[in-house]
PDB file of C-alpha atoms in Angstrom:
ATOM      1  CA  LEU Y  66      93.096 129.538  80.521  1.00 94.00           C
ATOM      2  CA  GLN Y  67      89.635 129.049  79.024  1.00 93.00           C
ATOM      3  CA  MET Y  68      87.072 131.601  80.164  1.00 94.00           C
ATOM      4  CA  VAL Y  69      84.741 128.854  81.385  1.00 94.00           C
ATOM      5  CA  ASN Y  70      87.394 127.939  83.978  1.00 94.00           C
ATOM      6  CA  GLY Y  71      87.973 131.522  85.064  1.00 94.00           C
ATOM      7  CA  GLY Y  72      91.002 131.951  82.812  1.00 96.00           C
ATOM      8  CA  ASN Y  73      91.948 135.019  80.811  1.00 96.00           C
ATOM      9  CA  GLY Y  74      90.910 133.495  77.494  1.00 96.00           C
ATOM     10  CA  ALA Y  75      94.402 133.431  75.986  1.00 95.00           C
ATOM     11  CA  LEU Y  76      95.281 130.835  73.349  1.00 96.00           C
ATOM     12  CA  LEU Y  77      98.875 129.851  74.044  1.00 96.00           C
ATOM     13  CA  GLY Y  78      99.769 129.369  70.401  1.00 94.00           C
ATOM     14  CA  GLY Y  79      98.097 132.550  69.243  1.00 91.00           C
ATOM     15  CA  VAL Y  80      96.668 132.949  65.738  1.00 94.00           C
ATOM     16  CA  PRO Y  81      97.791 134.992  62.727  1.00 95.00           C
ATOM     17  CA  GLY Y  82      97.767 138.623  63.803  1.00 96.00           C
ATOM     18  CA  VAL Y  83      97.633 137.809  67.539  1.00 96.00           C
ATOM     19  CA  LEU Y  84     100.679 137.305  69.757  1.00 95.00           C
ATOM     20  CA  PRO Y  85     101.065 133.893  71.429  1.00 97.00           C
ATOM     21  CA  GLY Y  86     100.605 133.392  75.154  1.00 97.00           C
ATOM     22  CA  LYS Y  87     103.517 133.689  77.569  1.00 98.00           C
ATOM     23  CA  VAL Y  88     104.588 130.631  79.559  1.00 98.00           C
ATOM     24  CA  VAL Y  89     107.020 130.796  82.481  1.00 99.00           C
ATOM     25  CA  ILE Y  90     108.457 127.521  83.807  1.00 98.00           C
ATOM     26  CA  LEU Y  91     110.212 127.333  87.179  1.00 98.00           C
ATOM     27  CA  GLY Y  92     112.709 124.476  87.252  1.00 97.00           C
ATOM     28  CA  ALA Y  93     114.571 122.840  84.371  1.00 96.00           C
ATOM     29  CA  GLY Y  94     114.294 119.233  85.492  1.00 94.00           C
ATOM     30  CA  THR Y  95     112.354 116.496  83.719  1.00 93.00           C
ATOM     31  CA  VAL Y  96     108.957 118.168  84.185  1.00 95.00           C
ATOM     32  CA  GLY Y  97     110.298 121.586  83.255  1.00 96.00           C
ATOM     33  CA  ARG Y  98     111.941 120.318  80.074  1.00 96.00           C
ATOM     34  CA  GLN Y  99     108.843 118.455  78.940  1.00 96.00           C
ATOM     35  CA  SER Y 100     106.599 121.409  79.799  1.00 96.00           C
ATOM     36  CA  ALA Y 101     108.830 123.668  77.708  1.00 96.00           C
ATOM     37  CA  ARG Y 102     108.787 121.195  74.823  1.00 96.00           C
ATOM     38  CA  MET Y 103     104.981 120.988  74.857  1.00 96.00           C
ATOM     39  CA  ALA Y 104     104.459 124.738  75.232  1.00 97.00           C
ATOM     40  CA  MET Y 105     106.847 125.478  72.362  1.00 96.00           C
ATOM     41  CA  GLY Y 106     105.070 122.839  70.311  1.00 95.00           C
ATOM     42  CA  LEU Y 107     101.872 124.829  70.779  1.00 95.00           C
ATOM     43  CA  GLY Y 108     103.648 127.969  69.629  1.00 95.00           C
ATOM     44  CA  ALA Y 109     103.808 129.731  73.002  1.00 97.00           C
ATOM     45  CA  ASP Y 110     106.460 132.236  74.073  1.00 97.00           C
ATOM     46  CA  VAL Y 111     108.395 130.214  76.671  1.00 98.00           C
ATOM     47  CA  VAL Y 112     110.880 131.239  79.369  1.00 98.00           C
ATOM     48  CA  LEU Y 113     112.477 128.585  81.581  1.00 98.00           C
ATOM     49  CA  LEU Y 114     114.198 129.473  84.873  1.00 98.00           C
ATOM     50  CA  ASP Y 115     116.658 127.478  86.954  1.00 98.00           C
ATOM     51  CA  ILE Y 116     119.654 128.047  89.239  1.00 97.00           C
ATOM     52  CA  ASN Y 117     121.736 125.414  87.435  1.00 96.00           C
ATOM     53  CA  LEU Y 118     123.608 127.249  84.682  1.00 96.00           C
ATOM     54  CA  GLU Y 119     124.963 124.062  83.121  1.00 96.00           C
ATOM     55  CA  ARG Y 120     121.436 122.746  82.740  1.00 95.00           C
ATOM     56  CA  LEU Y 121     120.281 126.043  81.244  1.00 96.00           C
ATOM     57  CA  ARG Y 122     123.173 126.010  78.766  1.00 95.00           C
ATOM     58  CA  ALA Y 123     122.302 122.466  77.706  1.00 95.00           C
ATOM     59  CA  LEU Y 124     118.653 123.377  77.155  1.00 95.00           C
ATOM     60  CA  ASP Y 125     119.652 126.560  75.361  1.00 93.00           C
ATOM     61  CA  ASP Y 126     121.759 124.497  72.962  1.00 93.00           C
ATOM     62  CA  LEU Y 127     118.961 121.968  72.531  1.00 92.00           C
ATOM     63  CA  PHE Y 128     115.942 124.253  72.098  1.00 91.00           C
ATOM     64  CA  ALA Y 129     117.040 127.837  71.452  1.00 80.00           C
ATOM     65  CA  PRO Y 130     115.523 129.476  69.611  1.00 86.00           C
ATOM     66  CA  PRO Y 131     112.605 129.697  70.447  1.00 91.00           C
ATOM     67  CA  LEU Y 132     113.236 128.762  74.105  1.00 96.00           C
ATOM     68  CA  LYS Y 133     114.484 131.539  76.369  1.00 96.00           C
ATOM     69  CA  THR Y 134     116.369 130.666  79.542  1.00 97.00           C
ATOM     70  CA  CYS Y 135     116.940 132.800  82.622  1.00 97.00           C
ATOM     71  CA  TYR Y 136     118.868 132.353  85.858  1.00 98.00           C
ATOM     72  CA  SER Y 137     116.295 132.058  88.623  1.00 97.00           C
ATOM     73  CA  SER Y 138     116.134 134.806  91.242  1.00 97.00           C
ATOM     74  CA  ALA Y 139     113.347 136.417  93.240  1.00 96.00           C
ATOM     75  CA  HIS Y 140     113.511 139.484  90.992  1.00 97.00           C
ATOM     76  CA  ALA Y 141     113.433 137.478  87.756  1.00 98.00           C
ATOM     77  CA  ILE Y 142     110.535 135.332  88.979  1.00 98.00           C
ATOM     78  CA  ALA Y 143     108.473 138.364  90.037  1.00 98.00           C
ATOM     79  CA  GLU Y 144     109.138 140.198  86.776  1.00 98.00           C
ATOM     80  CA  LEU Y 145     108.467 137.297  84.420  1.00 98.00           C
ATOM     81  CA  THR Y 146     105.420 135.856  86.168  1.00 98.00           C
ATOM     82  CA  ALA Y 147     103.735 139.276  86.180  1.00 98.00           C
ATOM     83  CA  ALA Y 148     103.528 139.095  82.382  1.00 98.00           C
ATOM     84  CA  ALA Y 149     102.782 135.363  82.109  1.00 98.00           C
ATOM     85  CA  ASP Y 150      99.561 133.721  80.993  1.00 98.00           C
ATOM     86  CA  LEU Y 151     100.702 130.360  82.385  1.00 98.00           C
ATOM     87  CA  VAL Y 152     103.217 129.579  85.134  1.00 99.00           C
ATOM     88  CA  VAL Y 153     104.409 126.004  85.677  1.00 99.00           C
ATOM     89  CA  GLY Y 154     106.061 125.265  89.023  1.00 98.00           C
ATOM     90  CA  SER Y 155     108.298 122.232  88.568  1.00 96.00           C
ATOM     91  CA  VAL Y 156     110.981 122.664  91.224  1.00 95.00           C
ATOM     92  CA  LEU Y 157     112.099 119.585  93.145  1.00 88.00           C
ATOM     93  CA  ILE Y 158     114.623 118.908  95.891  1.00 85.00           C
ATOM     94  CA  PRO Y 159     114.474 115.119  96.429  1.00 81.00           C
ATOM     95  CA  GLY Y 160     113.330 114.287  99.944  1.00 79.00           C
ATOM     96  CA  LYS Y 161     112.654 117.925 100.872  1.00 84.00           C
ATOM     97  CA  ARG Y 162     109.676 120.230 100.775  1.00 88.00           C
ATOM     98  CA  ALA Y 163     109.547 122.319  97.632  1.00 93.00           C
ATOM     99  CA  PRO Y 164     110.924 125.845  98.057  1.00 94.00           C
ATOM    100  CA  LYS Y 165     108.306 128.609  98.074  1.00 97.00           C
ATOM    101  CA  LEU Y 166     109.381 130.522  94.987  1.00 97.00           C
ATOM    102  CA  LEU Y 167     106.067 132.311  94.491  1.00 98.00           C
ATOM    103  CA  SER Y 168     104.960 134.491  97.386  1.00 98.00           C
ATOM    104  CA  ARG Y 169     101.337 135.492  97.748  1.00 98.00           C
ATOM    105  CA  GLU Y 170     102.316 138.995  96.664  1.00 98.00           C
ATOM    106  CA  THR Y 171     103.960 137.635  93.504  1.00 98.00           C
ATOM    107  CA  VAL Y 172     100.820 135.649  92.669  1.00 98.00           C
ATOM    108  CA  ARG Y 173      98.686 138.728  93.346  1.00 98.00           C
ATOM    109  CA  ARG Y 174     100.698 140.663  90.764  1.00 98.00           C
ATOM    110  CA  MET Y 175     100.069 138.095  88.041  1.00 98.00           C
ATOM    111  CA  LYS Y 176      97.577 138.931  85.317  1.00 97.00           C
ATOM    112  CA  PRO Y 177      93.915 138.340  86.254  1.00 97.00           C
ATOM    113  CA  GLY Y 178      92.870 134.975  84.863  1.00 98.00           C
ATOM    114  CA  ALA Y 179      96.430 133.720  84.446  1.00 98.00           C
ATOM    115  CA  ALA Y 180      96.982 130.069  85.366  1.00 98.00           C
ATOM    116  CA  LEU Y 181      99.392 128.431  87.807  1.00 99.00           C
ATOM    117  CA  VAL Y 182     100.122 124.717  87.487  1.00 99.00           C
ATOM    118  CA  ASP Y 183     102.016 123.653  90.622  1.00 98.00           C
ATOM    119  CA  VAL Y 184     103.551 120.292  89.774  1.00 98.00           C
ATOM    120  CA  ALA Y 185     105.520 120.501  93.035  1.00 97.00           C
ATOM    121  CA  ILE Y 186     102.326 120.168  95.089  1.00 97.00           C
ATOM    122  CA  ASP Y 187     103.239 116.606  96.143  1.00 96.00           C
ATOM    123  CA  GLN Y 188     106.224 118.159  97.959  1.00 94.00           C
ATOM    124  CA  GLY Y 189     104.152 120.986  99.459  1.00 95.00           C
ATOM    125  CA  GLY Y 190     103.943 123.256  96.426  1.00 97.00           C
ATOM    126  CA  CYS Y 191     106.181 126.100  95.264  1.00 98.00           C
ATOM    127  CA  ALA Y 192     103.606 128.879  95.756  1.00 98.00           C
ATOM    128  CA  GLU Y 193     102.254 130.254  99.020  1.00 98.00           C
ATOM    129  CA  THR Y 194      98.773 130.149  97.498  1.00 98.00           C
ATOM    130  CA  SER Y 195      98.952 126.468  96.504  1.00 98.00           C
ATOM    131  CA  ARG Y 196      96.892 123.801  98.235  1.00 98.00           C
ATOM    132  CA  PRO Y 197      96.265 120.202  97.137  1.00 98.00           C
ATOM    133  CA  THR Y 198      93.344 119.507  94.815  1.00 98.00           C
ATOM    134  CA  THR Y 199      91.985 116.346  93.206  1.00 97.00           C
ATOM    135  CA  HIS Y 200      91.376 115.061  89.704  1.00 97.00           C
ATOM    136  CA  SER Y 201      87.623 115.396  90.277  1.00 97.00           C
ATOM    137  CA  HIS Y 202      87.905 118.995  91.562  1.00 97.00           C
ATOM    138  CA  PRO Y 203      91.191 120.233  90.113  1.00 97.00           C
ATOM    139  CA  LEU Y 204      90.827 124.023  89.991  1.00 98.00           C
ATOM    140  CA  TYR Y 205      90.363 126.957  92.318  1.00 98.00           C
ATOM    141  CA  ILE Y 206      90.908 130.693  91.956  1.00 98.00           C
ATOM    142  CA  GLU Y 207      92.977 132.655  94.454  1.00 98.00           C
ATOM    143  CA  GLU Y 208      94.322 136.191  94.095  1.00 98.00           C
ATOM    144  CA  GLY Y 209      92.631 136.217  90.677  1.00 98.00           C
ATOM    145  CA  VAL Y 210      94.801 133.340  89.399  1.00 98.00           C
ATOM    146  CA  VAL Y 211      93.486 129.927  88.346  1.00 98.00           C
ATOM    147  CA  HIS Y 212      95.363 127.265  90.341  1.00 99.00           C
ATOM    148  CA  TYR Y 213      95.800 123.647  89.238  1.00 98.00           C
ATOM    149  CA  CYS Y 214      97.428 121.794  92.138  1.00 98.00           C
ATOM    150  CA  VAL Y 215      96.353 118.181  91.666  1.00 98.00           C
ATOM    151  CA  THR Y 216      98.370 115.677  93.660  1.00 97.00           C
ATOM    152  CA  ASN Y 217      99.726 112.706  91.695  1.00 96.00           C
ATOM    153  CA  MET Y 218      99.163 114.375  88.326  1.00 96.00           C
ATOM    154  CA  PRO Y 219     100.485 111.360  86.349  1.00 95.00           C
ATOM    155  CA  ALA Y 220      97.465 109.352  87.555  1.00 95.00           C
ATOM    156  CA  ALA Y 221      95.364 111.234  85.012  1.00 95.00           C
ATOM    157  CA  CYS Y 222      97.047 109.037  82.377  1.00 96.00           C
ATOM    158  CA  ALA Y 223      97.442 105.953  84.533  1.00 96.00           C
ATOM    159  CA  ARG Y 224      98.296 103.454  81.801  1.00 97.00           C
ATOM    160  CA  THR Y 225     101.173 105.455  80.351  1.00 97.00           C
ATOM    161  CA  SER Y 226     102.496 106.642  83.719  1.00 96.00           C
ATOM    162  CA  THR Y 227     102.438 103.099  85.126  1.00 97.00           C
ATOM    163  CA  GLN Y 228     104.316 101.750  82.122  1.00 98.00           C
ATOM    164  CA  ALA Y 229     106.906 104.528  82.412  1.00 96.00           C
ATOM    165  CA  LEU Y 230     107.360 103.902  86.144  1.00 95.00           C
ATOM    166  CA  THR Y 231     107.683 100.163  85.550  1.00 97.00           C
ATOM    167  CA  ASN Y 232     110.326 100.740  82.880  1.00 97.00           C
ATOM    168  CA  ALA Y 233     112.325 102.866  85.318  1.00 93.00           C
ATOM    169  CA  THR Y 234     112.032 100.566  88.345  1.00 93.00           C
ATOM    170  CA  LEU Y 235     112.226  97.111  86.735  1.00 95.00           C
ATOM    171  CA  PRO Y 236     116.061  97.013  86.539  1.00 92.00           C
ATOM    172  CA  TYR Y 237     116.265  97.614  90.297  1.00 90.00           C
ATOM    173  CA  ILE Y 238     113.635  94.961  91.018  1.00 91.00           C
ATOM    174  CA  LEU Y 239     115.564  92.448  88.924  1.00 92.00           C
ATOM    175  CA  ARG Y 240     118.770  93.218  90.833  1.00 89.00           C
ATOM    176  CA  LEU Y 241     116.997  92.660  94.145  1.00 88.00           C
ATOM    177  CA  ALA Y 242     115.441  89.443  92.864  1.00 90.00           C
ATOM    178  CA  ALA Y 243     118.767  88.096  91.631  1.00 89.00           C
ATOM    179  CA  ALA Y 244     120.425  88.254  95.053  1.00 85.00           C
ATOM    180  CA  GLU Y 245     119.562  88.253  98.729  1.00 86.00           C
ATOM    181  CA  ALA Y 246     118.158  91.710  99.529  1.00 83.00           C
ATOM    182  CA  MET Y 247     120.780  92.766 102.078  1.00 86.00           C
ATOM    183  CA  THR Y 248     123.610  91.560  99.855  1.00 87.00           C
ATOM    184  CA  ALA Y 249     122.194  93.475  96.912  1.00 88.00           C
ATOM    185  CA  LEU Y 250     121.906  96.655  98.989  1.00 89.00           C
ATOM    186  CA  ARG Y 251     125.453  96.367 100.300  1.00 88.00           C
ATOM    187  CA  ASP Y 252     126.921  95.690  96.855  1.00 89.00           C
ATOM    188  CA  ASP Y 253     124.884  98.126  94.745  1.00 89.00           C
ATOM    189  CA  ALA Y 254     125.219 101.878  95.330  1.00 89.00           C
ATOM    190  CA  GLY Y 255     122.183 102.545  93.148  1.00 88.00           C
ATOM    191  CA  LEU Y 256     119.962 100.403  95.348  1.00 89.00           C
ATOM    192  CA  ARG Y 257     121.418 101.914  98.515  1.00 89.00           C
ATOM    193  CA  GLY Y 258     120.453 105.325  97.192  1.00 88.00           C
ATOM    194  CA  GLY Y 259     116.805 104.295  97.427  1.00 89.00           C
ATOM    195  CA  LEU Y 260     117.004 103.097 101.032  1.00 90.00           C
ATOM    196  CA  ASN Y 261     115.204 105.546 103.345  1.00 91.00           C
ATOM    197  CA  THR Y 262     115.093 103.632 106.635  1.00 92.00           C
ATOM    198  CA  TYR Y 263     116.817 100.571 108.026  1.00 91.00           C
ATOM    199  CA  ARG Y 264     116.149  99.020 111.448  1.00 90.00           C
ATOM    200  CA  GLY Y 265     114.931 102.276 112.931  1.00 89.00           C
ATOM    201  CA  GLN Y 266     117.668 104.397 111.366  1.00 91.00           C
ATOM    202  CA  LEU Y 267     116.794 107.186 108.935  1.00 93.00           C
ATOM    203  CA  THR Y 268     119.075 106.958 105.902  1.00 93.00           C
ATOM    204  CA  ASN Y 269     117.704 109.834 103.810  1.00 90.00           C
ATOM    205  CA  ALA Y 270     119.637 113.003 104.665  1.00 89.00           C
ATOM    206  CA  CYS Y 271     117.030 115.438 103.314  1.00 86.00           C
ATOM    207  CA  VAL Y 272     114.165 113.815 105.222  1.00 87.00           C
ATOM    208  CA  ALA Y 273     116.265 113.721 108.390  1.00 89.00           C
ATOM    209  CA  GLU Y 274     117.079 117.419 108.023  1.00 87.00           C
ATOM    210  CA  ASP Y 275     113.451 118.405 107.406  1.00 84.00           C
ATOM    211  CA  LEU Y 276     112.188 116.374 110.377  1.00 86.00           C
ATOM    212  CA  GLY Y 277     115.083 117.184 112.687  1.00 89.00           C
ATOM    213  CA  LEU Y 278     115.895 113.506 113.216  1.00 91.00           C
ATOM    214  CA  PRO Y 279     119.237 111.669 113.452  1.00 93.00           C
ATOM    215  CA  PHE Y 280     120.723 110.529 110.155  1.00 93.00           C
ATOM    216  CA  ALA Y 281     122.910 107.566 109.260  1.00 92.00           C
ATOM    217  CA  THR Y 282     124.296 106.781 105.831  1.00 92.00           C
ATOM    218  CA  ALA Y 283     122.820 103.715 104.181  1.00 90.00           C
ATOM    219  CA  ALA Y 284     126.254 102.096 104.069  1.00 89.00           C
ATOM    220  CA  SER Y 285     126.835 102.534 107.815  1.00 89.00           C
ATOM    221  CA  ALA Y 286     123.297 101.429 108.687  1.00 89.00           C
ATOM    222  CA  LEU Y 287     123.711  98.243 106.669  1.00 88.00           C
ATOM    223  CA  ARG Y 288     126.928  97.462 108.534  1.00 84.00           C
ATOM    224  CA  SER Y 289     125.193  97.694 111.916  1.00 76.00           C
ATOM    225  CA  PRO Y 290     124.212  94.393 113.579  1.00 68.00           C
TER     226      PRO Y 290
END
């Protein structure tokens, strides 16, 4: 949002006598929750959208006020993003391309110099104007909006992100190491959930649907000779 980057010069937290910036977050998953937490910590006016009402209720109980939640719809997205200084796209459907929630027309109607951070860019991005960028050249301006669409964003803080990933994956690695791999997969539903292909069979339903390929459940594939 800094002017030097083509932004509108808004300070998200505001200052005494000046209203804070408006942040709109699409998706109430892990990234959306943490984005909301950080933006509220800065003092921004934050609205978080999702189609999962139970998740919105939980976040409303946890953070409201000052967090505002809204059921996600095309109308709500268009209305809220038009007034936003910062939009964070954090929608994710595991194994599928990210849904295009922001049309080019919606981006065009955003405030000049507003910023769009498309965290979903690794899954194709949630805006029609999004295209992958790099850590060395992270920004571009399209339809008057500053876009940040860096692939593999966690790599910017590689030490912390690697430690977090290791913490999450180590229990599964230990389970595989403690038993023969095929036995572990057959006996452990959690491990089977991470199996994408087996002996030429595609075992991820979302990937199979996107690519138009045959699908077999991991359990049935593992039973095949």
